[in-house]
Structure formats: C-alpha cells, structure tokens
Short mmCIF file of C-alpha atoms in Angstrom, two decimals:
data_model
loop_
_atom_site.label_atom_id
_atom_site.label_comp_id
_atom_site.label_asym_id
_atom_site.label_seq_id
_atom_site.Cartn_x
_atom_site.Cartn_y
_atom_site.Cartn_z
CA MET A 1 53.03 -57.14 -15.51
CA ASP A 2 55.93 -54.41 -16.89
CA ILE A 3 58.12 -51.99 -15.12
CA TRP A 4 59.08 -48.90 -16.17
CA HIS A 5 61.54 -46.99 -14.72
CA GLY A 6 61.23 -43.44 -15.68
CA LEU A 7 58.62 -41.65 -18.24
CA ASP A 8 61.22 -42.16 -21.10
CA SER A 9 60.60 -45.61 -20.56
CA VAL A 10 56.90 -45.84 -20.94
CA PRO A 11 55.99 -47.49 -24.58
CA SER A 12 55.62 -44.96 -27.49
CA ASP A 13 52.56 -46.89 -28.77
CA LEU A 14 50.70 -46.63 -25.09
CA THR A 15 47.38 -45.03 -26.28
CA GLY A 16 45.27 -45.04 -23.13
CA SER A 17 45.46 -46.17 -19.24
CA VAL A 18 43.73 -45.93 -16.01
CA VAL A 19 46.54 -44.71 -13.66
CA THR A 20 46.85 -45.04 -9.42
CA ILE A 21 49.41 -42.36 -8.30
CA GLY A 22 51.28 -42.68 -4.74
CA VAL A 23 54.88 -43.74 -3.04
CA PHE A 24 52.61 -47.40 -2.39
CA ASP A 25 55.20 -48.06 0.32
CA GLY A 26 54.03 -51.64 1.64
CA VAL A 27 51.11 -51.84 -0.62
CA HIS A 28 48.67 -52.32 2.70
CA ARG A 29 44.81 -52.62 2.20
CA GLY A 30 44.17 -48.80 1.80
CA HIS A 31 46.55 -49.14 -1.17
CA ARG A 32 45.06 -52.00 -2.43
CA GLU A 33 41.45 -50.00 -2.53
CA LEU A 34 43.13 -47.57 -5.15
CA ILE A 35 44.26 -50.01 -7.21
CA SER A 36 41.04 -52.52 -7.16
CA ARG A 37 39.30 -49.24 -8.40
CA ALA A 38 41.99 -48.73 -11.00
CA VAL A 39 41.96 -51.86 -12.07
CA THR A 40 38.20 -52.63 -12.20
CA ALA A 41 38.12 -48.89 -14.12
CA ALA A 42 41.11 -50.32 -16.57
CA ARG A 43 39.16 -53.37 -17.63
CA SER A 44 35.84 -51.52 -18.28
CA LEU A 45 37.84 -49.17 -20.82
CA GLY A 46 39.76 -52.10 -22.21
CA VAL A 47 42.99 -50.32 -21.44
CA PRO A 48 46.17 -50.82 -18.90
CA ALA A 49 45.96 -50.44 -15.05
CA VAL A 50 49.06 -48.37 -14.13
CA MET A 51 50.68 -47.93 -10.82
CA CYS A 52 52.78 -44.54 -10.84
CA THR A 53 55.30 -44.79 -8.24
CA PHE A 54 58.47 -43.04 -7.00
CA ASP A 55 61.85 -43.78 -6.05
CA PRO A 56 63.64 -42.94 -3.89
CA HIS A 57 60.93 -42.22 -1.04
CA PRO A 58 60.10 -38.36 -1.89
CA THR A 59 61.70 -37.70 1.87
CA GLU A 60 65.07 -38.46 0.53
CA ILE A 61 64.90 -35.16 -1.45
CA PHE A 62 63.05 -32.78 0.96
CA SER A 63 64.30 -34.06 4.55
CA PRO A 64 66.93 -36.82 3.85
CA ASP A 65 67.57 -36.82 7.41
CA ARG A 66 63.80 -38.14 8.31
CA VAL A 67 63.48 -40.82 6.04
CA PRO A 68 60.96 -43.31 7.10
CA PRO A 69 62.07 -47.28 7.05
CA LEU A 70 60.68 -48.48 4.12
CA LEU A 71 58.41 -51.41 4.01
CA GLY A 72 59.73 -53.01 0.90
CA THR A 73 61.76 -52.23 -2.32
CA VAL A 74 60.21 -51.47 -5.42
CA ALA A 75 60.37 -54.40 -6.87
CA GLN A 76 58.42 -55.64 -3.86
CA ARG A 77 55.88 -52.88 -4.48
CA ALA A 78 55.46 -53.96 -8.16
CA ALA A 79 54.96 -57.15 -7.53
CA LEU A 80 52.25 -57.32 -4.69
CA ALA A 81 50.45 -54.73 -7.05
CA GLY A 82 50.96 -57.28 -9.98
CA GLU A 83 49.46 -59.83 -7.94
CA ALA A 84 46.48 -57.07 -7.22
CA GLY A 85 46.05 -56.59 -10.70
CA ILE A 86 48.20 -54.00 -12.01
CA ASP A 87 49.54 -54.34 -15.48
CA ALA A 88 52.19 -51.95 -15.13
CA ALA A 89 54.36 -49.78 -12.87
CA VAL A 90 55.94 -46.73 -14.19
CA VAL A 91 58.74 -45.80 -11.46
CA ILE A 92 59.49 -42.03 -11.42
CA SER A 93 63.19 -41.22 -9.98
CA PHE A 94 61.91 -38.37 -7.58
CA ASP A 95 64.31 -35.33 -7.96
CA ASP A 96 64.81 -31.26 -7.43
CA GLU A 97 63.33 -30.81 -11.16
CA ILE A 98 60.08 -33.24 -10.61
CA SER A 99 59.14 -31.74 -7.22
CA SER A 100 59.45 -27.83 -9.02
CA TRP A 101 56.52 -28.99 -11.24
CA SER A 102 53.36 -27.15 -10.77
CA PRO A 103 49.98 -29.35 -10.83
CA ALA A 104 49.22 -28.48 -14.25
CA GLU A 105 52.62 -29.11 -15.63
CA TYR A 106 52.67 -32.58 -13.33
CA VAL A 107 49.29 -33.58 -14.99
CA ASP A 108 50.22 -32.84 -18.56
CA ARG A 109 53.66 -34.13 -18.33
CA VAL A 110 52.84 -37.59 -16.55
CA LEU A 111 49.08 -38.37 -17.07
CA VAL A 112 48.64 -36.63 -20.37
CA ASP A 113 51.48 -36.80 -22.71
CA THR A 114 53.24 -39.87 -21.10
CA LEU A 115 50.74 -41.84 -19.56
CA HIS A 116 47.63 -40.98 -21.95
CA ALA A 117 45.76 -41.60 -18.78
CA ARG A 118 41.45 -41.94 -19.40
CA ALA A 119 40.97 -41.99 -15.68
CA VAL A 120 42.79 -41.60 -12.60
CA VAL A 121 42.27 -42.90 -8.86
CA VAL A 122 43.65 -41.46 -5.61
CA GLY A 123 43.20 -41.29 -1.97
CA ALA A 124 41.39 -38.11 -0.33
CA ASN A 125 44.36 -37.03 0.81
CA PHE A 126 46.69 -36.67 -2.44
CA THR A 127 48.67 -33.68 -3.11
CA PHE A 128 50.93 -33.52 -5.80
CA GLY A 129 52.96 -30.64 -7.76
CA HIS A 130 55.72 -27.92 -6.15
CA ARG A 131 55.13 -27.27 -2.28
CA ALA A 132 52.22 -30.19 -2.72
CA SER A 133 50.16 -27.32 -4.05
CA GLY A 134 47.76 -29.62 -5.91
CA THR A 135 44.88 -31.19 -3.97
CA PRO A 136 42.55 -33.65 -4.77
CA GLU A 137 39.88 -30.90 -6.01
CA THR A 138 42.78 -29.37 -8.02
CA LEU A 139 43.36 -32.89 -9.91
CA VAL A 140 39.57 -33.27 -10.27
CA GLU A 141 39.54 -29.78 -11.94
CA LEU A 142 42.73 -30.41 -14.13
CA GLY A 143 41.08 -33.71 -15.05
CA ARG A 144 38.15 -32.10 -16.06
CA GLU A 145 39.67 -30.12 -18.52
CA ARG A 146 41.67 -32.10 -20.02
CA GLY A 147 39.21 -34.97 -20.45
CA ILE A 148 40.05 -37.44 -17.80
CA ASP A 149 37.93 -39.13 -15.38
CA VAL A 150 39.11 -38.38 -11.87
CA THR A 151 38.08 -40.79 -8.95
CA VAL A 152 38.84 -39.57 -4.93
CA VAL A 153 38.78 -42.69 -2.23
CA ASP A 154 38.03 -41.96 0.98
CA LEU A 155 40.63 -43.21 3.55
CA LEU A 156 40.33 -46.69 4.94
CA THR A 157 40.30 -46.65 8.54
CA ASP A 158 40.51 -49.32 11.13
CA PRO A 159 39.14 -49.59 15.23
CA GLY A 160 41.95 -48.61 17.13
CA ALA A 161 44.05 -45.99 19.07
CA PRO A 162 45.89 -43.64 16.50
CA ALA A 163 49.24 -44.64 16.35
CA GLY A 164 50.09 -40.88 16.98
CA GLY A 165 52.07 -39.27 14.18
CA ASP A 166 56.07 -38.66 14.64
CA ASP A 167 58.10 -35.74 13.20
CA ALA A 168 59.74 -38.10 11.03
CA ALA A 169 56.57 -39.49 9.56
CA THR A 170 54.45 -36.31 9.27
CA ALA A 171 57.50 -35.03 7.36
CA ALA A 172 57.55 -37.92 4.90
CA GLY A 173 53.92 -37.15 4.59
CA ALA A 174 54.49 -33.59 3.53
CA ALA A 175 57.82 -34.57 1.27
CA ALA A 176 55.16 -37.12 -0.59
CA GLY A 177 52.58 -34.78 -0.84
CA ALA A 178 55.22 -33.34 -3.64
CA ALA A 179 55.29 -36.38 -5.76
CA GLY A 180 51.31 -37.13 -4.69
CA ASP A 181 51.05 -39.94 -2.28
CA GLY A 182 47.88 -42.11 -3.23
CA GLY A 183 46.03 -42.32 -0.06
CA ASP A 184 48.65 -43.39 2.56
CA GLY A 185 47.07 -41.93 5.53
CA ALA A 186 45.70 -38.54 7.20
CA GLY A 187 48.81 -36.57 6.75
CA ALA A 188 50.49 -39.85 6.72
CA ASP A 189 50.79 -39.32 10.05
CA GLY A 190 48.46 -42.44 11.13
CA SER A 191 46.00 -40.00 13.01
CA GLY A 192 42.02 -40.92 12.71
CA SER A 193 39.39 -39.69 14.66
CA GLY A 194 38.07 -41.47 18.21
CA ASP A 195 38.56 -45.03 18.57
CA ARG A 196 39.75 -45.19 15.04
CA HIS A 197 43.07 -44.85 13.12
CA VAL A 198 43.78 -44.37 9.23
CA VAL A 199 45.52 -47.63 7.73
CA CYS A 200 48.49 -46.18 6.22
CA SER A 201 52.45 -47.09 5.90
CA THR A 202 53.20 -44.69 9.33
CA TRP A 203 50.74 -47.20 11.45
CA ILE A 204 52.25 -50.26 9.92
CA ARG A 205 55.92 -48.88 10.86
CA GLY A 206 54.59 -47.83 14.39
CA ARG A 207 53.63 -51.64 14.80
CA LEU A 208 56.52 -53.12 13.71
CA ALA A 209 58.74 -50.78 15.81
CA ALA A 210 56.72 -52.45 18.86
CA GLY A 211 57.19 -55.70 18.20
CA ASP A 212 53.37 -56.24 17.26
CA VAL A 213 53.57 -57.80 13.78
CA GLU A 214 50.06 -59.28 14.26
CA GLY A 215 48.89 -55.62 14.10
CA ALA A 216 51.28 -54.98 11.14
CA ALA A 217 49.73 -57.68 9.51
CA GLU A 218 46.00 -56.39 9.98
CA ALA A 219 47.06 -53.30 8.16
CA LEU A 220 49.18 -54.50 5.65
CA GLY A 221 46.32 -57.39 4.58
CA ARG A 222 49.01 -60.29 4.57
CA ASP A 223 51.81 -60.73 6.96
CA PHE A 224 54.92 -58.41 7.12
CA ASP A 225 57.88 -60.14 5.50
CA VAL A 226 61.24 -59.56 4.60
CA VAL A 227 63.41 -60.98 1.20
CA GLY A 228 66.93 -61.28 1.05
CA GLU A 229 70.01 -63.70 0.38
CA VAL A 230 71.39 -65.44 3.02
CA VAL A 231 74.87 -65.25 4.05
CA HIS A 232 77.49 -66.22 6.66
CA GLY A 233 77.05 -65.22 10.01
CA ALA A 234 79.12 -65.59 13.04
CA GLY A 235 78.98 -69.43 12.59
CA ARG A 236 77.52 -70.00 16.48
CA GLY A 237 74.27 -71.23 15.59
CA GLY A 238 75.03 -74.58 14.63
CA ALA A 239 78.53 -75.03 15.91
CA GLU A 240 78.23 -73.83 19.24
CA LEU A 241 74.05 -73.54 20.06
CA GLY A 242 72.91 -76.60 18.23
CA PHE A 243 70.63 -74.22 16.33
CA PRO A 244 71.73 -73.46 12.87
CA THR A 245 70.39 -70.25 11.43
CA ALA A 246 70.05 -68.65 8.15
CA ASN A 247 71.26 -65.14 8.33
CA LEU A 248 69.83 -62.18 6.67
CA TYR A 249 71.38 -58.86 7.08
CA LEU A 250 69.44 -56.46 5.47
CA ASP A 251 69.62 -52.95 3.83
CA GLU A 252 68.99 -49.99 6.99
CA ARG A 253 66.91 -48.09 4.96
CA TYR A 254 64.45 -51.08 5.13
CA ALA A 255 61.62 -51.40 8.20
CA LEU A 256 62.20 -54.64 10.54
CA PRO A 257 59.80 -55.38 13.59
CA ALA A 258 61.46 -54.43 17.26
CA ASP A 259 64.61 -56.31 18.29
CA GLY A 260 63.40 -60.07 19.77
CA VAL A 261 61.80 -63.46 18.82
CA TYR A 262 59.16 -64.35 16.57
CA ALA A 263 57.21 -67.08 15.10
CA GLY A 264 57.22 -67.25 11.16
CA TYR A 265 58.16 -68.88 8.09
CA LEU A 266 61.17 -69.38 5.79
CA ARG A 267 60.62 -69.78 2.28
CA ILE A 268 63.39 -70.60 -0.31
CA LEU A 269 62.79 -68.84 -3.43
CA PRO A 270 62.99 -70.23 -6.81
CA ASP A 271 66.04 -69.59 -8.82
CA PRO A 272 65.72 -70.80 -12.55
CA GLU A 273 69.11 -69.48 -13.18
CA ALA A 274 70.74 -71.71 -10.65
CA GLY A 275 68.63 -74.56 -11.25
CA VAL A 276 66.32 -74.04 -8.34
CA ASP A 277 62.77 -74.44 -9.39
CA ALA A 278 59.48 -74.83 -7.56
CA GLY A 279 59.03 -78.50 -6.26
CA ALA A 280 63.01 -78.89 -6.04
CA VAL A 281 64.56 -80.06 -2.89
CA VAL A 282 67.59 -78.15 -1.09
CA GLY A 283 68.66 -80.12 1.67
CA THR A 284 65.70 -81.55 3.02
CA MET A 285 63.98 -78.01 2.45
CA PRO A 286 61.30 -78.13 -0.58
CA VAL A 287 61.63 -74.71 -2.63
CA ASP A 288 58.69 -72.27 -2.45
CA VAL A 289 57.08 -73.67 0.40
CA ASP A 290 56.78 -71.64 3.71
CA LEU A 291 58.70 -73.99 6.64
CA PRO A 292 58.12 -72.77 10.39
CA ALA A 293 60.65 -71.09 11.78
CA ALA A 294 62.02 -69.16 15.33
CA VAL A 295 63.18 -65.87 13.91
CA SER A 296 65.52 -63.71 15.77
CA VAL A 297 65.51 -59.87 15.01
CA GLY A 298 68.67 -57.81 16.61
CA SER A 299 72.08 -57.78 17.65
CA ASN A 300 73.21 -60.60 19.65
CA PRO A 301 73.42 -59.05 22.73
CA THR A 302 74.70 -62.19 24.75
CA PHE A 303 78.13 -61.75 22.65
CA GLY A 304 78.28 -58.26 21.78
CA ASP A 305 77.38 -58.07 18.45
CA ALA A 306 76.07 -54.59 17.55
CA ARG A 307 74.67 -55.39 13.87
CA ARG A 308 71.10 -56.07 13.35
CA SER A 309 70.50 -58.96 11.68
CA VAL A 310 67.37 -61.58 10.93
CA GLU A 311 68.43 -65.09 11.55
CA ALA A 312 65.97 -67.97 11.19
CA PHE A 313 65.97 -71.51 12.69
CA VAL A 314 64.01 -73.42 10.11
CA LEU A 315 61.85 -76.34 12.41
CA ASP A 316 62.59 -79.85 11.44
CA HIS A 317 64.49 -79.39 8.25
CA HIS A 318 68.53 -78.57 7.51
CA ALA A 319 70.17 -77.28 4.36
CA ASP A 320 73.02 -75.68 3.11
CA LEU A 321 71.17 -72.04 2.22
CA TYR A 322 74.64 -69.64 1.99
CA GLY A 323 73.78 -67.70 -1.29
CA ARG A 324 70.18 -68.56 -1.63
CA ARG A 325 67.13 -65.92 -1.61
CA VAL A 326 64.77 -66.61 0.77
CA ARG A 327 61.94 -64.99 2.37
CA VAL A 328 60.88 -64.51 6.23
CA ARG A 329 57.44 -64.10 7.28
CA PHE A 330 56.51 -62.98 10.59
CA THR A 331 53.67 -64.25 12.04
CA GLY A 332 53.70 -63.30 16.08
CA ARG A 333 56.24 -62.24 18.78
CA VAL A 334 57.73 -65.05 20.95
CA ARG A 335 59.52 -62.50 23.72
CA GLY A 336 61.71 -59.38 23.46
CA MET A 337 65.77 -59.64 23.00
CA VAL A 338 67.46 -60.79 26.56
CA ALA A 339 71.23 -59.87 27.03
CA PHE A 340 71.67 -63.80 28.98
CA SER A 341 74.61 -64.47 31.25
CA GLY A 342 76.00 -67.13 29.36
CA VAL A 343 75.57 -69.88 26.61
CA ASP A 344 73.97 -72.45 28.53
CA GLU A 345 71.40 -69.86 29.80
CA LEU A 346 70.87 -68.74 25.80
CA MET A 347 70.70 -72.42 24.75
CA ASP A 348 67.75 -73.19 27.23
CA ALA A 349 65.88 -69.54 26.38
CA ILE A 350 66.08 -70.94 22.49
CA ALA A 351 64.83 -74.21 23.25
CA ARG A 352 61.87 -72.75 25.09
CA ASP A 353 61.48 -70.40 22.33
CA VAL A 354 61.43 -73.32 19.61
CA ALA A 355 58.97 -75.20 21.75
CA GLN A 356 56.68 -72.08 21.59
CA VAL A 357 57.16 -71.28 18.11
CA ARG A 358 56.46 -74.84 17.23
CA GLY A 359 52.66 -74.09 18.84
CA MET A 360 52.22 -71.28 16.79
CA THR A 361 53.24 -72.23 13.46
CA VAL A 362 51.58 -75.22 11.20
CA ALA A 363 54.12 -77.27 9.10
CA PRO A 364 53.04 -77.82 5.47
CA THR A 365 51.37 -81.67 4.32
CA SER A 366 53.98 -81.57 1.45
CA ALA A 367 57.08 -81.19 3.27
#
C-alpha cells in the first residue's frame, strides 16, 4: 500500500477515493469495521480505499501532559490497515493550523480538494474541526452539499463492565475530536452501558495496564505485540542466570503490558537489505516464524534496574540477535514482577516460568 505523509504528498492524479478518518490507534476491531465498510464501498466504486490518520496524536497538541500511551507506530497502523484492504494511508501532521479549521474548511481541504472523496465512513462518535464542533450529522450535511456519501457506523461493544474512563483517556478523546477520531469509543473513555463496554483504544490500554493481554487481544482482534531492535542488556541473562534473552528498549510513548512475566512468541523479522529473508536461519532460529518465548516486562527489581524493558527468552533455540528487528507477541500472563532475595531464588522462579510458558505455547512444526 501507499503511505502519503502530508496532504501535499497525495498524488495529483488521484481522481476519486473512499475515505475513513481517525487516529486508528491499535487498529482494533471497531476500527476494522470502519475499514471494512470503506473497502467494500471503494471496490464497488472502482476507486482506492484511503485511511486518513494523524501523527502526532492530537492530544500532543492540546494536552501534552495527558498523551495516552500509543498502541503502535504509524507504520504499524498503516500495515494493519493494508492487511485489512486499505490501498493508501495519508498521514496528516496534526498541528495548530489544522486544529483551527472549521468543519467546512476541513471537509473542503481534505476530502474535496485533496482526496476527491466520493464516500466517507466514520464512527458514531466522530468529531472534527475547530474545538470538535463538527459531528457525524455535520459531516452528513456537508457531504450532501458536496456530493459525498457519508456512512456513520455504530460503535462496537463487547460484553463486560466498562473500563471506566481515566482523565488522560478522556482528554485524548476530546483532543482527537478536533482531528476526527473515527469510532474510537464513546468519548474515547471506554464507557458503555449496563454490562457492555465500547471496543476502543482506551479499553485496550486499560487491559494492558492490568496485565490482561488476553482481554486486550479480544478487543484488538489479534494478540498485542511490540516491534523493536534487539540491543545489549545487562548481560546477566545468559552468563549469570543461564537464560539468554533478547532485550528490547522501546520508546516510552508506546504502551506495554503491566510489569511481569508473560507467555508469548518472538519472530525475527525479514531484513532483505541485510540478506536475511523469510526462510533463512539465524543461529537455530528460523526467520519470520513465531517461536515460543518467556517474556519479561519491567525493570528487574532484583538487580535494582530502573529502566523498563522487554526481555524474551526463546525456548529451545539460540542465536545472536543483536541488531535484528524482532516482533514479540504476548499471549498470556504468568505472574507479576517480584523482587527476589537473590540470584538462586530468581533462577528457580525463571525455571518455573519457562515450564509454565511451555505449557501455554505451541512450537512451530517447521522449526
């Protein structure tokens, strides 16, 4: 798929599109419903399906001290949308100028003059324009005047108690409204009614903060994962503890599960420029294959380390992964983080963790 960074990067020969608009943080099941509707409409009209998204997150402009942890990078967002059928993503650099546009100016500049939209798909909580003054009803009316068909999709809900909106999440919802956050939840605070909750990015962040990676996966429609480059850690995993780990230090802007130990998988990502293609083998690890792993998230309290990191011990395989890009996928929680009295007690706990992870994961038949 194509990724256009900024409205000026949209090809001048684009003559029509179907657009869905929003931050799309995490590209969860609610987002995928919007994408599915947009792709279906685009195919019937014979035009590209375009996702209009924003970077930075609008909250960074309006409430920089309340920016929610992001569920993925813009590149991951675009890749997930592409897998769901989106043909192109336009990434708008959200700033003070764009936030000042009236709803009509927003529609004219983005949808009419640049994307030549023939149809638009948004969520029922969609707001846009200066001070989030535009609503789905506003968009329907503006679209009618300009010959653009507008589809408003109801918010997706799941069984279970609402997550309960926190202040940061509510601020995120208000700020995102100025950009137009397509269907990210009721006020983006995860609230619902009765014993149901809205499937939204805030709900997912709450599940991750509680260590409930399975609940997060239910809302995402896939396991939560992180992508990063393997770096040198403290060196204790293999030399001192007998459990060598792949260490990832991730940007603090992005969400991680609560500190603890998890079952999951590590995948070495292909790197054609380095001659590492799918099907290659690094050490004993096949590239582009999910390998069962015990994954630790946290700051290693036993050794007094303060920085949070992700450390993955791959079961039954070994390789020098320094400098490699890997994906770590979380599938279940084993335990919380504990400060042990010494190395022997820690090693015993790790051995128990690995045994438990072995029963929670499935080794690939090809590895």
